[in-house]
Amino acid sequence: MQKIRSGTIAALLLGGFILPLPLAAAPSPAAAIRTTALQDNVAWDFVEGLTTEVGPRPAGTPQEARARDWAVAKLKSLRFANVRAQPFTMPVWLRGRDEAHILSPFPQQLVLAALGNSGSTPAKGIEGEVVYFPTLADLEAAPAGSLKGKIAFVSHAMTATQDGSSYGYFGATRRQGPSIASRKGAAAILIRSIGTDHHRQPHSGVQMWAEGAKPIPAAALSIPDADQLVRIMSRGRPVRLHLTLTSKMLKDQPSGNVIAEIPGADPAAGVVLAACHLDSWDQGTGAIDDASGCAIVTAAALHAAKAGPLRRTIRILMAGAEEVGGDGGRAYFAAHGAEPHAMVMESDFGADRVWRVDYKLPAGHEGLASRISAGLAPLGIGRSSALAGGGADIQPLVKAGVPVIDLQQDGTRYFDIHHTPDDTLDKVDREHLQQNVSAWAVALYEIANAPEKLDVK
Amino acid sequence: MQKIRSGTIAALLLGGFILPLPLAAAPSPAAAIRTTALQDNVAWDFVEGLTTEVGPRPAGTPQEARARDWAVAKLKSLRFANVRAQPFTMPVWLRGRDEAHILSPFPQQLVLAALGNSGSTPAKGIEGEVVYFPTLADLEAAPAGSLKGKIAFVSHAMTATQDGSSYGYFGATRRQGPSIASRKGAAAILIRSIGTDHHRQPHSGVQMWAEGAKPIPAAALSIPDADQLVRIMSRGRPVRLHLTLTSKMLKDQPSGNVIAEIPGADPAAGVVLAACHLDSWDQGTGAIDDASGCAIVTAAALHAAKAGPLRRTIRILMAGAEEVGGDGGRAYFAAHGAEPHAMVMESDFGADRVWRVDYKLPAGHEGLASRISAGLAPLGIGRSSALAGGGADIQPLVKAGVPVIDLQQDGTRYFDIHHTPDDTLDKVDREHLQQNVSAWAVALYEIANAPEKLDVK
């Protein structure tokens, strides 16, 4: 367990709730939910169970299928209603051997991981001279054809931010770099991992080949290895590298979502959708990405319903295949997008505490936003003026105009771990997880019981 | 770069030294050396160069031979005298593929590294049921024959200590566990890495087969993987594991020491030996273990000699093959043990600051200890009552009765990185490295010029 900071939120709030002060008013239902949820054990048991009993859950693999079975059984045991898997099929990219070593001038191994949809080398690997680009813009500026037969290397260092906003900018090297290098004739591309740590844990992640870009081998070096290669390049001598990435593609593999509900009293009031994703990258156990998200929404829904029947149905969506392009979110929308949705929310940014709430509500719903913000404030959560955007699995609904709220988690250390082998249970702080459950429970309670008309149909 | 703590040692001391205070006395030679050495660049350049231009340096391999060539050239360029390699031969254990996966009840990969001198599995691996022992004592208590065909798993968690003393106790699982498991008939043994981090970086390290213990496959799981296996075992179902460790042994491979000197004016006064080791484990670049040690003693010797000719010769010993049993130290003793040695010291505990000085001096040398302690105090280094013990490469000399001083480095985070792929340049804090150089320079200056008779011959 890595403790980030010790908190006393639970102790403070519990004190206010359970002390038998003679003159204290009974807490409001929302306050009672908030306090009780800070003692939640359901979320921890969920993360511990899924990461231990299933482990890695790559999209479209038998491990992801085991995760669906596990989640269906878990949600049934927690007495959710209408628990079911929603199957779909998809193409699957599978990692093979990921190996690289410098041939000259300073022979040594490098640690790296193929990026999703990477092309494959022959089993015996390829050799090439490395051409170094400090930034993606430098790669873009390379003359056409100048990379023919070469291995492009882009090493733009990402910086950590609390809101994770740097991922958009620096992540472009992973998302677009391979296609750019391919179009310029490169034999392969290596990037510095899109991450903020200093461990030899490469950060994988998906990239899609742009129109007309032929797949080439594409991989991320761990950050110490990218630093090392920059230093080796700095000696000014030609650097030759041997690269073996033996991935493969499979067609039409089974994936699926898992859906469960706590039925509300007024079906016409629209569904409150609380989403997360069940799949993970292949090298870690997906503890922060995104077993924690699924644990949070599951536990929070149970706490939200403890005060009595809810007006609206809370529906849990544990999406499949988020990491490789959001197939699960699209499959959900295709099947359920026409149903009235009052609100969509997603938890998919780790397990660290919620520090901010963002809204995107129809005009005239300031009252709901105020009630939610007031309920979150005792948890140290402030309201921002930023517009909520939602996570990948709910994008189709957000684009269709469904109201959305983001409970923004602290991302300062998220990209130390994201998509690496290091995404394991010990990185989850139990007290932060409980704060997430509490925040989500308050929000779901207020939304599910809101008297306002929210659905967009 | 991971900053451990920011210091202002250099600024404070430099202020006292270079400010043109009209009434300030000229600093003593030792004080001037201490201050100048805090601005040292030689040590950083050494660590950066050796880890970049050679990288990993396993004992008895071509990489270690490149390290010797690199060090000889470096020491000559720094104008050391009598620079030469001292060759010897040795058996070499070479890592092959290290792979493990749980077959049942929860199929998943585990991250591990074979221990030095591990037996090899067939190329297709072996299968076996895991038997869990929380501590080495539990393994020792297992009935004879009870492990036949099984894979023993010992998961005693090491705690971090500033003085590194916990390595002795917890390290016994690595040093003795494999032989104990073998004698009880185990097919293989897995241990929790002897380390204090929470990353999926297994800690390798040597172990020697005890008399009568047949080599079996032996490996260390990363700490998150050991935690995971404990959790899986806790479900109470039989755990079957597939293990592939394809290491091999080679006979009579070339290794060697590198030796260099700053000659003193009085050869009869005995040599001051400053040692480190040039080899490293195979998966990292040996930045903290022990490129930093060699960098520190090299730079410190140069600073110690800046105030003018020394009475005694300072001899640098960069030992080969320390990690696998101390072959270099024994080879040095066989060739040079009969020469008069006034003092031996070794730097082999990372690159973090020196916090304590320990002595083991002949009776009647309190004056020398007092002068050294006074010179170190401005660097935040206190004197202890513990008896100095020296590092592995100087053990034969220590056992022969040569006086020894230990400049104890802060080991709080040393075993986060020790013997892992993560032992890379970014783990070295430049300011801490400079504090080491300064402390060593002060000590070497005082010892080399001490008027006392120190040699034991």
mmCIF file with all atom_site columns, C-alpha atoms in Angstrom, chain A residues 1-2 45 48-49 51-56 63 66 105-109 111 198-201 224 227-228 231-232 234-235 283-285 420-427, chain B residues 1-2 45 48-49 51-56 63 66 105-109 111 198-201 224 227-228 231-232 234-235 283-285 420-427:
data_model
loop_
_atom_site.group_PDB
_atom_site.id
_atom_site.type_symbol
_atom_site.label_atom_id
_atom_site.label_alt_id
_atom_site.label_comp_id
_atom_site.label_asym_id
_atom_site.label_entity_id
_atom_site.label_seq_id
_atom_site.pdbx_PDB_ins_code
_atom_site.Cartn_x
_atom_site.Cartn_y
_atom_site.Cartn_z
_atom_site.occupancy
_atom_site.B_iso_or_equiv
_atom_site.pdbx_formal_charge
_atom_site.auth_seq_id
_atom_site.auth_comp_id
_atom_site.auth_asym_id
_atom_site.auth_atom_id
_atom_site.pdbx_PDB_model_num
ATOM 1  C CA . MET A 1 1   ? 0.000   0.000   0.000   1.00 0.00 ? 1   MET A CA 1
ATOM 2  C CA . GLN A 1 2   ? 1.302   3.399   -0.900  1.00 0.00 ? 2   GLN A CA 1
ATOM 3  C CA . ASP A 1 45  ? -13.862 -6.057  -1.570  1.00 0.00 ? 45  ASP A CA 1
ATOM 4  C CA . GLU A 1 48  ? -9.578  -6.852  -4.216  1.00 0.00 ? 48  GLU A CA 1
ATOM 5  C CA . GLY A 1 49  ? -11.766 -9.617  -5.626  1.00 0.00 ? 49  GLY A CA 1
ATOM 6  C CA . THR A 1 51  ? -7.940  -7.981  -9.375  1.00 0.00 ? 51  THR A CA 1
ATOM 7  C CA . THR A 1 52  ? -7.110  -11.141 -7.406  1.00 0.00 ? 52  THR A CA 1
ATOM 8  C CA . GLU A 1 53  ? -9.585  -13.667 -8.808  1.00 0.00 ? 53  GLU A CA 1
ATOM 9  C CA . VAL A 1 54  ? -9.477  -12.466 -12.414 1.00 0.00 ? 54  VAL A CA 1
ATOM 10 C CA . GLY A 1 55  ? -6.372  -10.262 -12.695 1.00 0.00 ? 55  GLY A CA 1
ATOM 11 C CA . PRO A 1 56  ? -5.644  -8.711  -16.120 1.00 0.00 ? 56  PRO A CA 1
ATOM 12 C CA . GLN A 1 63  ? -9.816  -13.126 -19.143 1.00 0.00 ? 63  GLN A CA 1
ATOM 13 C CA . ARG A 1 66  ? -14.073 -14.340 -16.768 1.00 0.00 ? 66  ARG A CA 1
ATOM 14 C CA . PRO A 1 105 ? 27.518  1.963   -30.001 1.00 0.00 ? 105 PRO A CA 1
ATOM 15 C CA . PHE A 1 106 ? 26.679  0.756   -26.465 1.00 0.00 ? 106 PHE A CA 1
ATOM 16 C CA . PRO A 1 107 ? 25.032  -2.694  -26.534 1.00 0.00 ? 107 PRO A CA 1
ATOM 17 C CA . GLN A 1 108 ? 22.293  -3.084  -23.934 1.00 0.00 ? 108 GLN A CA 1
ATOM 18 C CA . GLN A 1 109 ? 18.652  -4.083  -23.494 1.00 0.00 ? 109 GLN A CA 1
ATOM 19 C CA . VAL A 1 111 ? 12.481  -2.136  -21.681 1.00 0.00 ? 111 VAL A CA 1
ATOM 20 C CA . HIS A 1 198 ? 10.558  6.948   -13.028 1.00 0.00 ? 198 HIS A CA 1
ATOM 21 C CA . HIS A 1 199 ? 10.238  3.190   -13.118 1.00 0.00 ? 199 HIS A CA 1
ATOM 22 C CA . ARG A 1 200 ? 11.047  0.658   -15.811 1.00 0.00 ? 200 ARG A CA 1
ATOM 23 C CA . GLN A 1 201 ? 7.370   0.062   -16.421 1.00 0.00 ? 201 GLN A CA 1
ATOM 24 C CA . PRO A 1 224 ? 14.200  5.536   -17.647 1.00 0.00 ? 224 PRO A CA 1
ATOM 25 C CA . ASP A 1 227 ? 16.084  8.902   -20.884 1.00 0.00 ? 227 ASP A CA 1
ATOM 26 C CA . GLN A 1 228 ? 18.856  6.382   -21.497 1.00 0.00 ? 228 GLN A CA 1
ATOM 27 C CA . ARG A 1 231 ? 21.669  10.119  -23.466 1.00 0.00 ? 231 ARG A CA 1
ATOM 28 C CA . ILE A 1 232 ? 23.080  7.517   -25.842 1.00 0.00 ? 232 ILE A CA 1
ATOM 29 C CA . SER A 1 234 ? 23.615  12.646  -27.262 1.00 0.00 ? 234 SER A CA 1
ATOM 30 C CA . ARG A 1 235 ? 27.046  11.040  -27.844 1.00 0.00 ? 235 ARG A CA 1
ATOM 31 C CA . GLN A 1 283 ? 0.239   -6.224  -18.072 1.00 0.00 ? 283 GLN A CA 1
ATOM 32 C CA . GLY A 1 284 ? -1.245  -4.989  -14.791 1.00 0.00 ? 284 GLY A CA 1
ATOM 33 C CA . THR A 1 285 ? -4.334  -6.164  -12.964 1.00 0.00 ? 285 THR A CA 1
ATOM 34 C CA . THR A 1 420 ? 1.662   -0.243  -16.796 1.00 0.00 ? 420 THR A CA 1
ATOM 35 C CA . PRO A 1 421 ? 2.347   -3.596  -15.116 1.00 0.00 ? 421 PRO A CA 1
ATOM 36 C CA . ASP A 1 422 ? 2.350   -1.566  -11.890 1.00 0.00 ? 422 ASP A CA 1
ATOM 37 C CA . ASP A 1 423 ? -1.438  -1.054  -11.932 1.00 0.00 ? 423 ASP A CA 1
ATOM 38 C CA . THR A 1 424 ? -1.996  -3.419  -9.001  1.00 0.00 ? 424 THR A CA 1
ATOM 39 C CA . LEU A 1 425 ? -4.050  -3.469  -5.811  1.00 0.00 ? 425 LEU A CA 1
ATOM 40 C CA . ASP A 1 426 ? -1.344  -1.969  -3.595  1.00 0.00 ? 426 ASP A CA 1
ATOM 41 C CA . LYS A 1 427 ? -1.745  1.330   -5.477  1.00 0.00 ? 427 LYS A CA 1
ATOM 42 C CA . MET B 1 1   ? 15.322  12.324  -11.152 1.00 0.00 ? 1   MET B CA 1
ATOM 43 C CA . GLN B 1 2   ? 13.670  11.495  -7.881  1.00 0.00 ? 2   GLN B CA 1
ATOM 44 C CA . ASP B 1 45  ? 30.106  12.272  -14.969 1.00 0.00 ? 45  ASP B CA 1
ATOM 45 C CA . GLU B 1 48  ? 26.401  8.954   -16.085 1.00 0.00 ? 48  GLU B CA 1
ATOM 46 C CA . GLY B 1 49  ? 29.158  7.658   -18.340 1.00 0.00 ? 49  GLY B CA 1
ATOM 47 C CA . THR B 1 51  ? 25.679  3.535   -16.859 1.00 0.00 ? 51  THR B CA 1
ATOM 48 C CA . THR B 1 52  ? 25.086  5.066   -20.308 1.00 0.00 ? 52  THR B CA 1
ATOM 49 C CA . GLU B 1 53  ? 28.076  3.834   -22.298 1.00 0.00 ? 53  GLU B CA 1
ATOM 50 C CA . VAL B 1 54  ? 28.290  0.387   -20.742 1.00 0.00 ? 54  VAL B CA 1
ATOM 51 C CA . GLY B 1 55  ? 24.961  -0.170  -18.980 1.00 0.00 ? 55  GLY B CA 1
ATOM 52 C CA . PRO B 1 56  ? 24.466  -3.522  -17.177 1.00 0.00 ? 56  PRO B CA 1
ATOM 53 C CA . GLN B 1 63  ? 29.642  -6.249  -20.627 1.00 0.00 ? 63  GLN B CA 1
ATOM 54 C CA . ARG B 1 66  ? 33.670  -3.379  -21.468 1.00 0.00 ? 66  ARG B CA 1
ATOM 55 C CA . PRO B 1 105 ? -7.678  -21.314 -9.728  1.00 0.00 ? 105 PRO B CA 1
ATOM 56 C CA . PHE B 1 106 ? -7.158  -17.803 -11.209 1.00 0.00 ? 106 PHE B CA 1
ATOM 57 C CA . PRO B 1 107 ? -4.996  -17.928 -14.386 1.00 0.00 ? 107 PRO B CA 1
ATOM 58 C CA . GLN B 1 108 ? -2.631  -14.969 -14.662 1.00 0.00 ? 108 GLN B CA 1
ATOM 59 C CA . GLN B 1 109 ? 1.029   -14.076 -15.185 1.00 0.00 ? 109 GLN B CA 1
ATOM 60 C CA . VAL B 1 111 ? 6.518   -11.178 -12.603 1.00 0.00 ? 111 VAL B CA 1
ATOM 61 C CA . HIS B 1 198 ? 5.804   -1.587  -4.332  1.00 0.00 ? 198 HIS B CA 1
ATOM 62 C CA . HIS B 1 199 ? 6.696   -1.950  -7.992  1.00 0.00 ? 199 HIS B CA 1
ATOM 63 C CA . ARG B 1 200 ? 6.684   -4.949  -10.288 1.00 0.00 ? 200 ARG B CA 1
ATOM 64 C CA . GLN B 1 201 ? 10.446  -5.040  -10.304 1.00 0.00 ? 201 GLN B CA 1
ATOM 65 C CA . PRO B 1 224 ? 3.103   -6.807  -5.738  1.00 0.00 ? 224 PRO B CA 1
ATOM 66 C CA . ASP B 1 227 ? 1.202   -9.986  -2.323  1.00 0.00 ? 227 ASP B CA 1
ATOM 67 C CA . GLN B 1 228 ? -1.038  -11.237 -5.136  1.00 0.00 ? 228 GLN B CA 1
ATOM 68 C CA . ARG B 1 231 ? -4.094  -13.278 -1.629  1.00 0.00 ? 231 ARG B CA 1
ATOM 69 C CA . ILE B 1 232 ? -4.730  -16.067 -4.114  1.00 0.00 ? 232 ILE B CA 1
ATOM 70 C CA . SER B 1 234 ? -5.834  -17.086 1.008   1.00 0.00 ? 234 SER B CA 1
ATOM 71 C CA . ARG B 1 235 ? -8.880  -18.330 -0.966  1.00 0.00 ? 235 ARG B CA 1
ATOM 72 C CA . GLN B 1 283 ? 18.608  -6.127  -15.328 1.00 0.00 ? 283 GLN B CA 1
ATOM 73 C CA . GLY B 1 284 ? 19.427  -2.568  -14.265 1.00 0.00 ? 284 GLY B CA 1
ATOM 74 C CA . THR B 1 285 ? 22.380  -0.400  -15.188 1.00 0.00 ? 285 THR B CA 1
ATOM 75 C CA . THR B 1 420 ? 16.133  -4.564  -9.785  1.00 0.00 ? 420 THR B CA 1
ATOM 76 C CA . PRO B 1 421 ? 15.739  -3.297  -13.368 1.00 0.00 ? 421 PRO B CA 1
ATOM 77 C CA . ASP B 1 422 ? 14.993  0.043   -11.712 1.00 0.00 ? 422 ASP B CA 1
ATOM 78 C CA . ASP B 1 423 ? 18.619  0.618   -10.670 1.00 0.00 ? 423 ASP B CA 1
ATOM 79 C CA . THR B 1 424 ? 19.122  3.397   -13.230 1.00 0.00 ? 424 THR B CA 1
ATOM 80 C CA . LEU B 1 425 ? 20.708  6.845   -13.339 1.00 0.00 ? 425 LEU B CA 1
ATOM 81 C CA . ASP B 1 426 ? 17.520  8.748   -12.474 1.00 0.00 ? 426 ASP B CA 1
ATOM 82 C CA . LYS B 1 427 ? 17.649  7.231   -8.986  1.00 0.00 ? 427 LYS B CA 1
#
